[in-house]
CSV table of C-alpha atoms in Angstrom, one decimal:
chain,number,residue,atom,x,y,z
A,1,UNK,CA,-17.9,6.5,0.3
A,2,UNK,CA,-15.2,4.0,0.7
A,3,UNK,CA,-12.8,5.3,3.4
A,4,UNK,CA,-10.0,4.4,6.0
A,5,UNK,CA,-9.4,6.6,9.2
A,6,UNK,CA,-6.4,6.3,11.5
A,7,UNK,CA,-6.8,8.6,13.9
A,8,UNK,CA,-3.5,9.0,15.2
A,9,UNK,CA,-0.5,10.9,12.7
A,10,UNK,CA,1.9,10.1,15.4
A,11,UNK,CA,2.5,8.1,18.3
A,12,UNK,CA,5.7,7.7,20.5
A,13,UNK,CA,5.6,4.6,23.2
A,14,UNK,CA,8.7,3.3,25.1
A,15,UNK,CA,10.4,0.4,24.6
A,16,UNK,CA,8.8,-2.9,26.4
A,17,UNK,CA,5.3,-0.8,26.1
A,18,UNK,CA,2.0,-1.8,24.9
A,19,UNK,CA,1.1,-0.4,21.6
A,20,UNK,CA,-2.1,-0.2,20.3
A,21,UNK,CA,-2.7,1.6,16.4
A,22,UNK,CA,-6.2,2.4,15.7
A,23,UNK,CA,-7.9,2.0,12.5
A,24,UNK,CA,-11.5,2.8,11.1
A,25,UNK,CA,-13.3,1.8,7.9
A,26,UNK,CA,-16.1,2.7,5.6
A,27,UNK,CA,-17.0,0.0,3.6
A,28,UNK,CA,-20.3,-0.9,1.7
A,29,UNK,CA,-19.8,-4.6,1.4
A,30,UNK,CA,-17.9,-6.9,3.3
A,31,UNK,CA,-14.2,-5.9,3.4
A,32,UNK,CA,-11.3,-7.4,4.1
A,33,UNK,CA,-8.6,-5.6,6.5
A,34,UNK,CA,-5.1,-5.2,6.1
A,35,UNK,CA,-2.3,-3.4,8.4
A,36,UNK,CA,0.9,-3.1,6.2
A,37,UNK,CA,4.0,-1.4,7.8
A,38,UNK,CA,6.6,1.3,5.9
A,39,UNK,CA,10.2,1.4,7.5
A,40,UNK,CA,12.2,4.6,6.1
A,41,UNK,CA,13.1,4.2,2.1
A,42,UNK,CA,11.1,0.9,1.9
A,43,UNK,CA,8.2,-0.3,0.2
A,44,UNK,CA,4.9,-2.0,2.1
A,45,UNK,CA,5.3,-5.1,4.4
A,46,UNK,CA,2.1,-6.9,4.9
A,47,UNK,CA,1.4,-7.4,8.8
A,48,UNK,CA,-1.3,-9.0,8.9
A,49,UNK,CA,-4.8,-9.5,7.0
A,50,UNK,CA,-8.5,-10.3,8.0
A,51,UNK,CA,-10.6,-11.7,5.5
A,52,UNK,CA,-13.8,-13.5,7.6
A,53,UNK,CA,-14.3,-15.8,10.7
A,54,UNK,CA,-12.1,-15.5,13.7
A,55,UNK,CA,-12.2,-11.7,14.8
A,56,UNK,CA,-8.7,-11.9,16.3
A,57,UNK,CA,-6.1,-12.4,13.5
A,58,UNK,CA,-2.2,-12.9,14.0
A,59,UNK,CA,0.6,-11.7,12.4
A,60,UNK,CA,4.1,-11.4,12.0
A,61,UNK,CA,6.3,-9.5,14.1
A,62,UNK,CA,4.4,-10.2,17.1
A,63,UNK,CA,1.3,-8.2,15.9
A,64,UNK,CA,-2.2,-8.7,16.2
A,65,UNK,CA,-5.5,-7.0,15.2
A,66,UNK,CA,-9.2,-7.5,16.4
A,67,UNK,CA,-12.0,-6.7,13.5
A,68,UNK,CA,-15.0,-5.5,15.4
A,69,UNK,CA,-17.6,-5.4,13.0
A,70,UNK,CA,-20.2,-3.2,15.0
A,71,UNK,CA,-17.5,-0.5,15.9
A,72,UNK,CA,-16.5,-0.9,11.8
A,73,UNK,CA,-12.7,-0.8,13.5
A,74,UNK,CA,-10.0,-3.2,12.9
A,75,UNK,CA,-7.1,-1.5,15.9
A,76,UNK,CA,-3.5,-3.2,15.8
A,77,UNK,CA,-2.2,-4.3,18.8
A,78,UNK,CA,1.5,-5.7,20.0
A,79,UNK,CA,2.3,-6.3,23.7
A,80,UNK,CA,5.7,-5.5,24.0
A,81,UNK,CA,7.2,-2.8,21.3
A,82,UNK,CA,10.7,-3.1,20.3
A,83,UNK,CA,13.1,-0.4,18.9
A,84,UNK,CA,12.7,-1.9,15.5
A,85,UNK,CA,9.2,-1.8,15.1
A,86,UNK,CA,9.2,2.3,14.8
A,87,UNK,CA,8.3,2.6,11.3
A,88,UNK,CA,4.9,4.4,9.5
A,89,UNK,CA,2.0,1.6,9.7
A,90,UNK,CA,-0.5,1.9,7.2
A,91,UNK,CA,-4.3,0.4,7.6
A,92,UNK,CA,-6.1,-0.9,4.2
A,93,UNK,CA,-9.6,-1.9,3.0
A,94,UNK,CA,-10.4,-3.8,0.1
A,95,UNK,CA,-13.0,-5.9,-1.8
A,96,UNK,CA,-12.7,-8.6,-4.6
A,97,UNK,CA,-11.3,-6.0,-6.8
A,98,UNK,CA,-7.9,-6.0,-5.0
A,99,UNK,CA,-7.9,-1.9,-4.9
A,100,UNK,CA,-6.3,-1.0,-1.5
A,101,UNK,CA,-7.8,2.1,0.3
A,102,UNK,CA,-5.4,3.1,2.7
A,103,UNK,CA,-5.6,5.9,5.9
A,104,UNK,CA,-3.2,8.5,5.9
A,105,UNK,CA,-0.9,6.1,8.2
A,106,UNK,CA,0.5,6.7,11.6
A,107,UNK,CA,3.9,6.9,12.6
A,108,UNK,CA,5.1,5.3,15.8
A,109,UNK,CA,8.6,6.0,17.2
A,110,UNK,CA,10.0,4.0,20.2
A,111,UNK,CA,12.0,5.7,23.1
A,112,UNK,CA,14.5,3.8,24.9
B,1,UNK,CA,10.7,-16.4,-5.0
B,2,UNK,CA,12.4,-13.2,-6.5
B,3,UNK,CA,10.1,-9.9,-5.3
B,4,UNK,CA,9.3,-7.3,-6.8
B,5,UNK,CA,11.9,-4.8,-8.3
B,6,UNK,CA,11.3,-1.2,-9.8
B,7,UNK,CA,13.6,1.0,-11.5
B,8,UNK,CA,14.7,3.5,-11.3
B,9,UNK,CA,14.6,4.2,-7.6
B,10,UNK,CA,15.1,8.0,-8.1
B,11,UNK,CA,14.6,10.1,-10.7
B,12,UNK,CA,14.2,14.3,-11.0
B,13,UNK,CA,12.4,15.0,-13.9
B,14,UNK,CA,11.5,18.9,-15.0
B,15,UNK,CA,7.4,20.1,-15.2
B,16,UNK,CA,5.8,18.9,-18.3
B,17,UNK,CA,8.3,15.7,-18.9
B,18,UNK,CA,7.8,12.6,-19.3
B,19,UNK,CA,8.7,9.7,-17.7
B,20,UNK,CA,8.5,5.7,-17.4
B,21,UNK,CA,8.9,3.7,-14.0
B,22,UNK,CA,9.0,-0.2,-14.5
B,23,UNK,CA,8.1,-3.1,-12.3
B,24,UNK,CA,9.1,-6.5,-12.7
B,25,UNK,CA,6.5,-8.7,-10.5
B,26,UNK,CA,7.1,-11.4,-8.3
B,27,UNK,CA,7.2,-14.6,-9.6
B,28,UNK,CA,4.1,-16.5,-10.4
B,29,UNK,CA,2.2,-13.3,-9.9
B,30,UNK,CA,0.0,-12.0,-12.6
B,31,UNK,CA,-1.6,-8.9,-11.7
B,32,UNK,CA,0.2,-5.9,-11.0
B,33,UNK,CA,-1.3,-2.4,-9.5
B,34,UNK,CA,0.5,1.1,-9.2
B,35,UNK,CA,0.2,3.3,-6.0
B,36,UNK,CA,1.4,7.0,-5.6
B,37,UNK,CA,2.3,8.1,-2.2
B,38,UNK,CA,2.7,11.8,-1.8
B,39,UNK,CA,4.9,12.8,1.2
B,40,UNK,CA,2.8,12.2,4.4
B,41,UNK,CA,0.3,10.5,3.0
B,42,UNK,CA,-1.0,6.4,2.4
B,43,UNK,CA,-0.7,5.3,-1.0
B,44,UNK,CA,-3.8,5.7,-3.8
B,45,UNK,CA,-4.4,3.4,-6.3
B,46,UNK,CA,-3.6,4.6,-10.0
B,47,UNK,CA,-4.6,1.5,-11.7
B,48,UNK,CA,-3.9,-2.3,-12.0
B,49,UNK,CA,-3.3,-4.8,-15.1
B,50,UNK,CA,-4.6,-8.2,-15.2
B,51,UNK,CA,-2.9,-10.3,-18.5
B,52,UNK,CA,-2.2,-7.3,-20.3
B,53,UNK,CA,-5.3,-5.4,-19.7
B,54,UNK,CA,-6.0,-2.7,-17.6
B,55,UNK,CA,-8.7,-3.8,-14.5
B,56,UNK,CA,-9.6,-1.0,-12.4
B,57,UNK,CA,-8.1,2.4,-12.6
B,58,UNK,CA,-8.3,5.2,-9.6
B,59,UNK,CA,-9.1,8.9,-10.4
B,60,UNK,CA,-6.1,10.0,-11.9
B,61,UNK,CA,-6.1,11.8,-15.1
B,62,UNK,CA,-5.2,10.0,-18.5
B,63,UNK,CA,-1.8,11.3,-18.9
B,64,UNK,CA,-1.2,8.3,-16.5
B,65,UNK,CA,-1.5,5.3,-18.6
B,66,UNK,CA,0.5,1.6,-17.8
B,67,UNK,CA,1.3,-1.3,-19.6
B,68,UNK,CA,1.9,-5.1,-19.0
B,69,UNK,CA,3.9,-7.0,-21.1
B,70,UNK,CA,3.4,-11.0,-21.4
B,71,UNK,CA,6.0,-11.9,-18.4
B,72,UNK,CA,4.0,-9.7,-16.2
B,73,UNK,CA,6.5,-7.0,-16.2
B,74,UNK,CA,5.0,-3.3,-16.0
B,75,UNK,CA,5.3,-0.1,-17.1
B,76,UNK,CA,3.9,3.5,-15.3
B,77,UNK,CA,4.3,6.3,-17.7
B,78,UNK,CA,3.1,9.7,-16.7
B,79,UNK,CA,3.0,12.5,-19.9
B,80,UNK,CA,2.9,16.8,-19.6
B,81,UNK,CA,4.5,16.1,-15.5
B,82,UNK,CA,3.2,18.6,-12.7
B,83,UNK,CA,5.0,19.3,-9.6
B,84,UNK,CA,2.1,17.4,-7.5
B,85,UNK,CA,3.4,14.2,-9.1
B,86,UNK,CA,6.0,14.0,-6.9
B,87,UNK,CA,5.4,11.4,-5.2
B,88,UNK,CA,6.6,7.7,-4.2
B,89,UNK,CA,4.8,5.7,-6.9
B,90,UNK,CA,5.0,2.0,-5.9
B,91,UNK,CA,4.2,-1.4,-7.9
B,92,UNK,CA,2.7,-4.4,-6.5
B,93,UNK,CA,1.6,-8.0,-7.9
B,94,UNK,CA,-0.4,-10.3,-6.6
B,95,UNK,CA,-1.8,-13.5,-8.4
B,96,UNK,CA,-5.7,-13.2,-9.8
B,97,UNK,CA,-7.8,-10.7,-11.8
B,98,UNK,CA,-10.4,-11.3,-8.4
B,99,UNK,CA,-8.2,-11.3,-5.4
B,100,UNK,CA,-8.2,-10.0,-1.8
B,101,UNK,CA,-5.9,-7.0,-1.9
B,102,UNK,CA,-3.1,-8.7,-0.6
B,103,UNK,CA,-0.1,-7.3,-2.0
B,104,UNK,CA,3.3,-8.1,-2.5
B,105,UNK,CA,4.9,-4.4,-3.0
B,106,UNK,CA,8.3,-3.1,-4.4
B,107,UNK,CA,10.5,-0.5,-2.8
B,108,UNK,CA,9.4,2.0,-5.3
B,109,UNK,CA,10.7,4.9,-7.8
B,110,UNK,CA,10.6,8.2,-6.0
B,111,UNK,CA,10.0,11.1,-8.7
B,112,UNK,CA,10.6,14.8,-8.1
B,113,UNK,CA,9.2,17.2,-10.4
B,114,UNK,CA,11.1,20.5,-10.4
């Protein structure tokens, strides 16, 4: 079955922190990876996308996310976290159908 | 580039209404898909339209049904409404009946069924 897991519902991290979001798929065929973020009243921002070659893909806001094919994972990363980045980050899989599956999110709030 | 718009933005509807959310796409865009997000939850797919026809539908029952017009524009209509449709139910276009799954999404309608 075609699934997306983010394992954390909730995550608080200071201001100037690391962050790291984790994200696992099940996916038959090859699939490509989005992270798309959700502030408060808003509709989806894309943050970034993987669709093949280089494992480490940029994006905007100062994100990035590694696609490790062997640990089926695809974990969002951002050195330093700002106030504005607590929002609810959504991971989605896809094929050439366009049809997102996204995981159940995972809210991040920033302390000052 | 204009994004995408939906109307209305809130609506409160009774059990076993109807109701109509629209979706004007971004321009250039062809294909739109509709998502409900229930409180706490990611966003499913309902269905998506392609030119007018539908191109992949999620497991939601047929009193969800959707309509593209020929400027892309779309319409979500939901018939006989239960309280579980509450829900965020947002529209997103993207250009291609084959693409990636990289979506341009709206803000959303947010419907409560009372």
């Amino acid at each position: 079955a075609q699934s997306v897991t983010q394992p954390d519902i909730h995550i608080t991290v200071s201001e100037g922190a690391s962050l790291e979001l984790r994200c696992n798929y099940s996916y038959g065929a090859t699939p490509y990876l989005f992270w798309y973020v959700q502030s408060p009243g808003q509709g989806l921002q894309l943050l970034l996308k993987y669709f093949s070659g280089d494992t480490l893909v940029q994006g905007i806001k100062g994100f990035e996310a590694e696609f490790k094919r062997s640990q089926s994972s695809f974990n969002l990363r951002k050195p330093s976290v700002h106030w504005s980045d607590a929002a609810e980050y959504f991971c989605a899989v896809s094929g050439n159908t366009g049809k997102l599956i996204f995981g159940q999110g995972t809210t991040l709030q920033v302390k000052p | 580039e204009t994004g995408v718009t939906q109307s209305p933005t809130h609506l409160i509807k009774t059990r076993g209404q109807q109701v109509t959310l629209r979706c004007s796409s971004q321009s250039g865009h062809n294909t739109v898909s509709w998502y409900q997000q229930a409180l706490g939850q990611g966003p499913q797919f309902i269905f998506q339209y392609y030119r007018e026809e539908e191109n992949g539908r999620g497991n939601f029952p047929p009193r969800f049904s959707g309509l593209q017009f020929p400027n892309y524009s779309s319409e979500l209509n939901v018939n006989a409404l239960e309280l579980d449709d509450s829900a965020l139910y947002l529209c997103a276009s993207s250009r291609g009946q084959v693409n990636t799954g990289e979506l341009f999404f709206g803000e959303g309608s947010r419907l409560t069924v009372l």
